[in-house]
């Protein structure tokens, strides 16, 4: 019955077109098209009581009507209710307009009271009603809807009223079972309250209760969808791959370090998932430098041990290359084939790589295979022979849609997402509700904390002499320039300027330059020389922000650090402090500093723990911005605002869980109603 509300709106074509531009297609959509504001035409104010700055309805007799030729031509109509006089002012009017306001006529005017030059009350461009005998005032506020040109308030109100009539004849007051939602304003009432708000309801703030209810329902629907995806994925059959020890054990023996307790714990969770005949969907969170890569490699080896393929996807070319070289180094002696699908491959190399991936037994070995690439490469027409596991590194760099689209590759491969950007639990509950969570909560032992200092750019020379002594100690240095999003050209100019400056200061040193405009072969060549220790300084844009791992680099200078976000600073700084040597991070800044920039720089200087930094970030920016473009991929929320309504998420999640187990049909109806426009998510 409620699904009747999803019928297409039946109205003449020209209005329908306008409604469609507003993304209103069904009667349900109309119900949710709540007013952007209200006008209170329910009571008449005495002119003497109408206070300046408020929007009020007044009624009075016309005293005079005249067209004035002041700086701009204007029509002035003075009215009075014998308590005071108000002047109505019109700047846009047709010549015959004045004749509609004969002296003595009774009219009502609605608008904002202002004072003119002489301290007299005025209303500019009021809404006018002619008063007929015994005309009653409406008993609800007049809704003002968001419209487009060519669609009047009257027209949209009329179709919305039809939708309200439809809702009215549906007998239910609740879509959700009342016992689950008893603390909240009921649904039907909420819709009516918002469209037909009475002064009394307004005084009791019931419209806010009604709005909360819609927000809650919306988040419940979002949760149901994410939970559906979770269920659907976990019901997906997948290849059960059990850890056999052949390669995983050999690799562990060969490593120069022992895994931390946290790494062992998350590996156990991952192994358990892989062994199941259903698909793994796990998010691995661990601070920068906590050693996620080795966990990923060990997970991939389980696939290889079982004669399957595993694949890891990195957000940048540089990171993909790095993973490739490191993984190859580690695994080559075990006789495992590692293939890199990078943009730098020649067409011929690509062809060979594709052929091997399609049938890796061609390449001789009888064991599985590891494939490394960026998302772009992965999306291309690569056919996997038997892909059992996909790992996404730095997954916060990918949208939810990209994440979900992995589903379409291969035979339901197990999925592991890795991220160094921790987000608060309530947000994770919203955005990662389709994933299980593993957390690495400790860093490998023996790391010396990074010293972070702030240096005004006017004292740049001191930084240069610090660098000089660091180089004498054979330390390697990153020198980073922030990305300027608006201008590729400026970016290049900035890094080039710094590069030339440093070359002039240190003519005998190996200095590398890396930025997004280089070809990928060039980038990988430079990263290679830097990690091999052939370069002392690497001047870089933020292309090196994520994942790059050169343990001997222990100094980082960041230019214009005041322009960078907290998580970017944290990620960047995470490139150092990876070896045993103590590390220094120098944040160059330029005055004047905004308040936010000051807070950010303080936060980064005083904290090294990524979870704490994320918390600070949340305080400074709020979750909306924290999530950034990630948000664009999630079932979009129209009412709920994750910034203000975080507290609703756990409540909604609880209700969603109960609902989908106790009444799956209702759960389905609910998601259909709320997200029928977002097919992508319903498909899953
Ligand atoms: P992230 O979690 O940021 O991806 P990486 O996987 O790049 O971190 O690891 C950072 C560095 O720590 C690497 O050089 C890696 O070899 C090293 N590492 C990883 N695990 C351990 C460990 N248990 N003990 C010592 N060093 C480790
Ligand atoms: Mg990493």
mmCIF file of N, CA and C in Angstrom, residues 23-127:
data_model
loop_
_atom_site.group_PDB
_atom_site.id
_atom_site.type_symbol
_atom_site.label_atom_id
_atom_site.label_comp_id
_atom_site.label_asym_id
_atom_site.label_seq_id
_atom_site.Cartn_x
_atom_site.Cartn_y
_atom_site.Cartn_z
ATOM 1 N N UNK A 23 14.089 16.914 -9.360
ATOM 2 C CA UNK A 23 14.273 15.512 -8.986
ATOM 3 C C UNK A 23 13.064 14.948 -8.225
ATOM 4 N N UNK A 24 11.901 15.460 -8.564
ATOM 5 C CA UNK A 24 10.669 14.957 -7.960
ATOM 6 C C UNK A 24 9.940 14.133 -9.013
ATOM 7 N N UNK A 25 9.847 12.829 -8.761
ATOM 8 C CA UNK A 25 9.245 11.943 -9.759
ATOM 9 C C UNK A 25 7.990 11.249 -9.241
ATOM 10 N N UNK A 26 7.970 11.000 -7.945
ATOM 11 C CA UNK A 26 6.863 10.214 -7.393
ATOM 12 C C UNK A 26 6.164 11.017 -6.293
ATOM 13 N N UNK A 27 4.991 10.497 -5.878
ATOM 14 C CA UNK A 27 4.275 11.180 -4.795
ATOM 15 C C UNK A 27 5.089 11.148 -3.499
ATOM 16 N N UNK A 28 5.825 10.072 -3.343
ATOM 17 C CA UNK A 28 6.718 9.986 -2.180
ATOM 18 C C UNK A 28 7.741 11.124 -2.187
ATOM 19 N N UNK A 29 8.309 11.363 -3.370
ATOM 20 C CA UNK A 29 9.285 12.458 -3.486
ATOM 21 C C UNK A 29 8.651 13.779 -3.064
ATOM 22 N N UNK A 30 7.391 13.958 -3.452
ATOM 23 C CA UNK A 30 6.709 15.209 -3.098
ATOM 24 C C UNK A 30 6.543 15.333 -1.588
ATOM 25 N N UNK A 31 6.217 14.200 -0.952
ATOM 26 C CA UNK A 31 6.054 14.242 0.510
ATOM 27 C C UNK A 31 7.346 14.681 1.190
ATOM 28 N N UNK A 32 8.451 14.245 0.607
ATOM 29 C CA UNK A 32 9.742 14.576 1.220
ATOM 30 C C UNK A 32 10.288 15.920 0.762
ATOM 31 N N UNK A 33 9.568 16.564 -0.138
ATOM 32 C CA UNK A 33 10.000 17.896 -0.568
ATOM 33 C C UNK A 33 9.459 18.894 0.450
ATOM 34 N N UNK A 34 10.119 18.965 1.564
ATOM 35 C CA UNK A 34 9.564 19.779 2.648
ATOM 36 C C UNK A 34 9.899 21.257 2.431
ATOM 37 N N UNK A 35 9.093 22.128 3.016
ATOM 38 C CA UNK A 35 9.285 23.558 2.763
ATOM 39 C C UNK A 35 10.674 24.040 3.174
ATOM 40 N N UNK A 36 11.174 25.029 2.435
ATOM 41 C CA UNK A 36 12.450 25.614 2.856
ATOM 42 C C UNK A 36 12.207 26.654 3.948
ATOM 43 N N UNK A 37 10.998 27.231 3.964
ATOM 44 C CA UNK A 37 10.626 28.113 5.064
ATOM 45 C C UNK A 37 9.111 28.261 5.078
ATOM 46 N N UNK A 38 8.623 29.029 6.031
ATOM 47 C CA UNK A 38 7.179 29.234 6.141
ATOM 48 C C UNK A 38 6.888 30.714 6.206
ATOM 49 N N UNK A 39 5.673 31.079 5.780
ATOM 50 C CA UNK A 39 5.212 32.430 6.022
ATOM 51 C C UNK A 39 4.027 32.342 6.966
ATOM 52 N N UNK A 40 4.040 33.209 7.946
ATOM 53 C CA UNK A 40 2.977 33.149 8.949
ATOM 54 C C UNK A 40 1.854 34.107 8.566
ATOM 55 N N UNK A 41 0.848 33.559 7.883
ATOM 56 C CA UNK A 41 -0.307 34.370 7.512
ATOM 57 C C UNK A 41 -1.492 34.021 8.404
ATOM 58 N N UNK A 42 -1.206 33.405 9.556
ATOM 59 C CA UNK A 42 -2.297 32.914 10.397
ATOM 60 C C UNK A 42 -2.862 33.989 11.321
ATOM 61 N N UNK A 43 -2.106 35.046 11.543
ATOM 62 C CA UNK A 43 -2.667 36.080 12.411
ATOM 63 C C UNK A 43 -2.229 37.460 11.936
ATOM 64 N N UNK A 44 -3.090 38.429 12.236
ATOM 65 C CA UNK A 44 -2.806 39.790 11.797
ATOM 66 C C UNK A 44 -2.170 40.571 12.939
ATOM 67 N N UNK A 45 -1.065 41.222 12.644
ATOM 68 C CA UNK A 45 -0.392 42.033 13.656
ATOM 69 C C UNK A 45 -0.957 43.445 13.659
ATOM 70 N N UNK A 46 -1.056 44.012 14.833
ATOM 71 C CA UNK A 46 -1.330 45.448 14.886
ATOM 72 C C UNK A 46 -0.061 46.151 14.416
ATOM 73 N N UNK A 47 -0.246 47.171 13.590
ATOM 74 C CA UNK A 47 0.930 47.840 13.025
ATOM 75 C C UNK A 47 1.860 48.363 14.111
ATOM 76 N N UNK A 48 1.259 48.818 15.182
ATOM 77 C CA UNK A 48 2.077 49.350 16.275
ATOM 78 C C UNK A 48 2.931 48.256 16.913
ATOM 79 N N UNK A 49 2.434 47.004 16.851
ATOM 80 C CA UNK A 49 3.170 45.896 17.478
ATOM 81 C C UNK A 49 4.136 45.191 16.536
ATOM 82 N N UNK A 50 4.045 45.514 15.254
ATOM 83 C CA UNK A 50 4.891 44.823 14.273
ATOM 84 C C UNK A 50 6.318 45.321 14.435
ATOM 85 N N UNK A 51 7.208 44.439 14.912
ATOM 86 C CA UNK A 51 8.542 44.968 15.203
ATOM 87 C C UNK A 51 9.466 44.846 13.996
ATOM 88 N N UNK A 52 10.391 45.786 13.963
ATOM 89 C CA UNK A 52 11.306 45.894 12.834
ATOM 90 C C UNK A 52 12.120 44.612 12.690
ATOM 91 N N UNK A 53 12.268 44.160 11.449
ATOM 92 C CA UNK A 53 13.073 42.961 11.204
ATOM 93 C C UNK A 53 12.260 41.682 11.174
ATOM 94 N N UNK A 54 10.987 41.735 11.574
ATOM 95 C CA UNK A 54 10.185 40.509 11.541
ATOM 96 C C UNK A 54 9.296 40.507 10.307
ATOM 97 N N UNK A 55 8.914 39.290 9.903
ATOM 98 C CA UNK A 55 8.001 39.136 8.776
ATOM 99 C C UNK A 55 6.605 39.007 9.359
ATOM 100 N N UNK A 56 5.729 39.912 8.983
ATOM 101 C CA UNK A 56 4.393 39.865 9.570
ATOM 102 C C UNK A 56 3.307 40.161 8.542
ATOM 103 N N UNK A 57 2.098 39.769 8.930
ATOM 104 C CA UNK A 57 0.925 40.109 8.130
ATOM 105 C C UNK A 57 0.220 41.272 8.817
ATOM 106 N N UNK A 58 -0.047 42.326 8.055
ATOM 107 C CA UNK A 58 -0.802 43.450 8.628
ATOM 108 C C UNK A 58 -2.019 43.695 7.735
ATOM 109 N N UNK A 59 -3.028 44.361 8.317
ATOM 110 C CA UNK A 59 -4.222 44.646 7.519
ATOM 111 C C UNK A 59 -4.581 46.102 7.743
ATOM 112 N N UNK A 60 -4.953 46.788 6.666
ATOM 113 C CA UNK A 60 -5.303 48.189 6.868
ATOM 114 C C UNK A 60 -5.992 48.803 5.668
ATOM 115 N N UNK A 61 -6.392 50.025 5.875
ATOM 116 C CA UNK A 61 -7.081 50.782 4.835
ATOM 117 C C UNK A 61 -6.063 51.656 4.116
ATOM 118 N N UNK A 62 -6.253 51.809 2.802
ATOM 119 C CA UNK A 62 -5.302 52.618 2.046
ATOM 120 C C UNK A 62 -5.560 54.104 2.307
ATOM 121 N N UNK A 63 -4.461 54.796 2.695
ATOM 122 C CA UNK A 63 -4.557 56.231 2.957
ATOM 123 C C UNK A 63 -4.195 57.049 1.728
ATOM 124 N N UNK A 64 -3.143 56.552 1.016
ATOM 125 C CA UNK A 64 -2.708 57.291 -0.169
ATOM 126 C C UNK A 64 -1.938 56.362 -1.084
ATOM 127 N N UNK A 65 -1.924 56.694 -2.369
ATOM 128 C CA UNK A 65 -1.178 55.911 -3.353
ATOM 129 C C UNK A 65 -0.496 56.893 -4.283
ATOM 130 N N UNK A 66 0.826 56.848 -4.378
ATOM 131 C CA UNK A 66 1.454 57.759 -5.329
ATOM 132 C C UNK A 66 2.736 57.186 -5.929
ATOM 133 N N UNK A 67 2.999 57.599 -7.159
ATOM 134 C CA UNK A 67 4.231 57.191 -7.825
ATOM 135 C C UNK A 67 5.244 58.308 -7.621
ATOM 136 N N UNK A 68 6.380 57.956 -7.016
ATOM 137 C CA UNK A 68 7.392 58.976 -6.733
ATOM 138 C C UNK A 68 8.557 58.821 -7.684
ATOM 139 N N UNK A 69 9.095 59.921 -8.093
ATOM 140 C CA UNK A 69 10.274 59.853 -8.948
ATOM 141 C C UNK A 69 11.483 60.249 -8.136
ATOM 142 N N UNK A 70 11.855 59.366 -7.233
ATOM 143 C CA UNK A 70 13.082 59.609 -6.476
ATOM 144 C C UNK A 70 14.242 59.120 -7.327
ATOM 145 N N UNK A 71 15.326 58.686 -6.673
ATOM 146 C CA UNK A 71 16.443 58.190 -7.460
ATOM 147 C C UNK A 71 15.972 57.089 -8.424
ATOM 148 N N UNK A 72 15.173 56.183 -7.864
ATOM 149 C CA UNK A 72 14.510 55.227 -8.750
ATOM 150 C C UNK A 72 13.011 55.440 -8.604
ATOM 151 N N UNK A 73 12.323 55.157 -9.686
ATOM 152 C CA UNK A 73 10.874 55.339 -9.677
ATOM 153 C C UNK A 73 10.255 54.325 -8.729
ATOM 154 N N UNK A 74 9.315 54.774 -7.908
ATOM 155 C CA UNK A 74 8.682 53.813 -7.003
ATOM 156 C C UNK A 74 7.227 54.156 -6.711
ATOM 157 N N UNK A 75 6.496 53.045 -6.426
ATOM 158 C CA UNK A 75 5.098 53.216 -6.051
ATOM 159 C C UNK A 75 5.020 53.111 -4.538
ATOM 160 N N UNK A 76 4.393 54.107 -3.900
ATOM 161 C CA UNK A 76 4.251 54.055 -2.443
ATOM 162 C C UNK A 76 2.778 54.035 -2.068
ATOM 163 N N UNK A 77 2.416 53.016 -1.268
ATOM 164 C CA UNK A 77 1.026 52.917 -0.807
ATOM 165 C C UNK A 77 1.050 52.976 0.713
ATOM 166 N N UNK A 78 0.400 53.968 1.286
ATOM 167 C CA UNK A 78 0.361 54.047 2.750
ATOM 168 C C UNK A 78 -0.921 53.406 3.249
ATOM 169 N N UNK A 79 -0.790 52.508 4.245
ATOM 170 C CA UNK A 79 -1.990 51.914 4.839
ATOM 171 C C UNK A 79 -1.977 52.121 6.348
ATOM 172 N N UNK A 80 -3.156 52.061 6.940
ATOM 173 C CA UNK A 80 -3.214 52.211 8.396
ATOM 174 C C UNK A 80 -4.295 51.327 9.009
ATOM 175 N N UNK A 81 -4.014 50.859 10.219
ATOM 176 C CA UNK A 81 -5.053 50.147 10.988
ATOM 177 C C UNK A 81 -5.413 50.980 12.217
ATOM 178 N N UNK A 82 -5.074 52.258 12.162
ATOM 179 C CA UNK A 82 -5.354 53.228 13.215
ATOM 180 C C UNK A 82 -4.490 53.056 14.449
ATOM 181 N N UNK A 83 -3.556 52.080 14.412
ATOM 182 C CA UNK A 83 -2.575 52.067 15.501
ATOM 183 C C UNK A 83 -1.301 52.751 15.017
ATOM 184 N N UNK A 84 -1.053 52.622 13.698
ATOM 185 C CA UNK A 84 0.135 53.214 13.101
ATOM 186 C C UNK A 84 -0.047 53.227 11.586
ATOM 187 N N UNK A 85 0.951 53.801 10.886
ATOM 188 C CA UNK A 85 0.903 53.785 9.417
ATOM 189 C C UNK A 85 2.103 53.002 8.904
ATOM 190 N N UNK A 86 1.850 52.193 7.875
ATOM 191 C CA UNK A 86 2.980 51.500 7.236
ATOM 192 C C UNK A 86 2.982 51.859 5.759
ATOM 193 N N UNK A 87 4.186 52.134 5.224
ATOM 194 C CA UNK A 87 4.303 52.449 3.798
ATOM 195 C C UNK A 87 4.742 51.206 3.037
ATOM 196 N N UNK A 88 3.953 50.837 2.027
ATOM 197 C CA UNK A 88 4.320 49.705 1.176
ATOM 198 C C UNK A 88 5.047 50.273 -0.036
ATOM 199 N N UNK A 89 6.216 49.719 -0.340
ATOM 200 C CA UNK A 89 7.023 50.273 -1.429
ATOM 201 C C UNK A 89 7.222 49.230 -2.521
ATOM 202 N N UNK A 90 6.937 49.636 -3.768
ATOM 203 C CA UNK A 90 7.160 48.752 -4.919
ATOM 204 C C UNK A 90 8.117 49.429 -5.877
ATOM 205 N N UNK A 91 9.194 48.726 -6.241
ATOM 206 C CA UNK A 91 10.100 49.282 -7.245
ATOM 207 C C UNK A 91 9.760 48.782 -8.642
ATOM 208 N N UNK A 92 9.268 47.553 -8.693
ATOM 209 C CA UNK A 92 8.882 47.007 -9.997
ATOM 210 C C UNK A 92 7.369 47.040 -10.066
ATOM 211 N N UNK A 93 6.843 47.789 -10.996
ATOM 212 C CA UNK A 93 5.378 47.817 -11.101
ATOM 213 C C UNK A 93 4.956 48.284 -12.490
ATOM 214 N N UNK A 94 3.805 47.790 -12.900
ATOM 215 C CA UNK A 94 3.249 48.204 -14.194
ATOM 216 C C UNK A 94 2.492 49.515 -13.996
ATOM 217 N N UNK A 95 2.326 50.286 -15.066
ATOM 218 C CA UNK A 95 1.662 51.591 -14.961
ATOM 219 C C UNK A 95 0.266 51.497 -14.334
ATOM 220 N N UNK A 96 -0.466 50.415 -14.632
ATOM 221 C CA UNK A 96 -1.838 50.335 -14.113
ATOM 222 C C UNK A 96 -1.894 49.893 -12.649
ATOM 223 N N UNK A 97 -0.712 49.622 -12.085
ATOM 224 C CA UNK A 97 -0.622 49.081 -10.737
ATOM 225 C C UNK A 97 -1.281 50.009 -9.708
ATOM 226 N N UNK A 98 -0.982 51.294 -9.877
ATOM 227 C CA UNK A 98 -1.448 52.268 -8.896
ATOM 228 C C UNK A 98 -2.967 52.227 -8.756
ATOM 229 N N UNK A 99 -3.645 51.946 -9.886
ATOM 230 C CA UNK A 99 -5.110 51.971 -9.855
ATOM 231 C C UNK A 99 -5.686 50.807 -9.037
ATOM 232 N N UNK A 100 -4.842 49.813 -8.766
ATOM 233 C CA UNK A 100 -5.343 48.707 -7.937
ATOM 234 C C UNK A 100 -5.370 49.061 -6.452
ATOM 235 N N UNK A 101 -4.823 50.207 -6.123
ATOM 236 C CA UNK A 101 -4.760 50.606 -4.713
ATOM 237 C C UNK A 101 -5.510 51.911 -4.456
ATOM 238 N N UNK A 102 -6.840 51.906 -4.673
ATOM 239 C CA UNK A 102 -7.608 53.121 -4.432
ATOM 240 C C UNK A 102 -7.685 53.430 -2.947
ATOM 241 N N UNK A 103 -7.699 54.692 -2.633
ATOM 242 C CA UNK A 103 -7.796 55.116 -1.236
ATOM 243 C C UNK A 103 -9.069 54.532 -0.620
ATOM 244 N N UNK A 104 -8.952 54.033 0.622
ATOM 245 C CA UNK A 104 -10.124 53.498 1.313
ATOM 246 C C UNK A 104 -10.264 51.989 1.210
ATOM 247 N N UNK A 105 -9.553 51.376 0.219
ATOM 248 C CA UNK A 105 -9.667 49.926 0.063
ATOM 249 C C UNK A 105 -8.942 49.222 1.214
ATOM 250 N N UNK A 106 -9.484 48.050 1.607
ATOM 251 C CA UNK A 106 -8.857 47.311 2.701
ATOM 252 C C UNK A 106 -7.962 46.218 2.113
ATOM 253 N N UNK A 107 -6.716 46.188 2.507
ATOM 254 C CA UNK A 107 -5.832 45.129 1.996
ATOM 255 C C UNK A 107 -5.011 44.534 3.134
ATOM 256 N N UNK A 108 -4.456 43.352 2.827
ATOM 257 C CA UNK A 108 -3.496 42.750 3.753
ATOM 258 C C UNK A 108 -2.134 42.726 3.066
ATOM 259 N N UNK A 109 -1.109 42.957 3.839
ATOM 260 C CA UNK A 109 0.245 42.945 3.274
ATOM 261 C C UNK A 109 1.143 42.097 4.165
ATOM 262 N N UNK A 110 1.983 41.301 3.511
ATOM 263 C CA UNK A 110 2.905 40.448 4.273
ATOM 264 C C UNK A 110 4.330 40.741 3.834
ATOM 265 N N UNK A 111 5.212 40.921 4.781
ATOM 266 C CA UNK A 111 6.613 41.134 4.428
ATOM 267 C C UNK A 111 7.405 41.582 5.639
ATOM 268 N N UNK A 112 8.669 41.920 5.389
ATOM 269 C CA UNK A 112 9.541 42.277 6.504
ATOM 270 C C UNK A 112 9.433 43.768 6.814
ATOM 271 N N UNK A 113 9.246 44.054 8.087
ATOM 272 C CA UNK A 113 9.138 45.446 8.512
ATOM 273 C C UNK A 113 10.526 46.087 8.582
ATOM 274 N N UNK A 114 10.666 47.225 7.888
ATOM 275 C CA UNK A 114 11.928 47.975 7.986
ATOM 276 C C UNK A 114 11.600 49.424 8.311
ATOM 277 N N UNK A 115 12.616 50.183 8.678
ATOM 278 C CA UNK A 115 12.402 51.612 8.919
ATOM 279 C C UNK A 115 12.981 52.417 7.771
ATOM 280 N N UNK A 116 12.276 53.441 7.349
ATOM 281 C CA UNK A 116 12.857 54.276 6.302
ATOM 282 C C UNK A 116 13.691 55.398 6.933
ATOM 283 N N UNK A 117 14.139 56.273 6.070
ATOM 284 C CA UNK A 117 15.015 57.366 6.446
ATOM 285 C C UNK A 117 14.439 58.215 7.578
ATOM 286 N N UNK A 118 13.116 58.319 7.589
ATOM 287 C CA UNK A 118 12.463 59.173 8.599
ATOM 288 C C UNK A 118 12.020 58.393 9.826
ATOM 289 N N UNK A 119 12.413 57.096 9.872
ATOM 290 C CA UNK A 119 12.018 56.294 11.028
ATOM 291 C C UNK A 119 10.601 55.758 10.922
ATOM 292 N N UNK A 120 10.025 55.773 9.698
ATOM 293 C CA UNK A 120 8.674 55.239 9.514
ATOM 294 C C UNK A 120 8.750 53.781 9.077
ATOM 295 N N UNK A 121 7.734 52.979 9.510
ATOM 296 C CA UNK A 121 7.739 51.565 9.130
ATOM 297 C C UNK A 121 7.382 51.396 7.654
ATOM 298 N N UNK A 122 8.127 50.505 7.000
ATOM 299 C CA UNK A 122 7.845 50.211 5.587
ATOM 300 C C UNK A 122 7.900 48.705 5.362
ATOM 301 N N UNK A 123 7.261 48.276 4.275
ATOM 302 C CA UNK A 123 7.485 46.917 3.772
ATOM 303 C C UNK A 123 7.764 47.051 2.275
ATOM 304 N N UNK A 124 8.900 46.544 1.841
ATOM 305 C CA UNK A 124 9.219 46.610 0.423
ATOM 306 C C UNK A 124 8.738 45.332 -0.261
ATOM 307 N N UNK A 125 8.104 45.495 -1.400
ATOM 308 C CA UNK A 125 7.539 44.367 -2.156
ATOM 309 C C UNK A 125 6.798 43.368 -1.282
ATOM 310 N N UNK A 126 5.764 43.829 -0.594
ATOM 311 C CA UNK A 126 4.987 42.904 0.225
ATOM 312 C C UNK A 126 4.140 41.987 -0.654
ATOM 313 N N UNK A 127 3.704 40.885 -0.049
ATOM 314 C CA UNK A 127 2.677 40.074 -0.712
ATOM 315 C C UNK A 127 1.337 40.692 -0.349
#
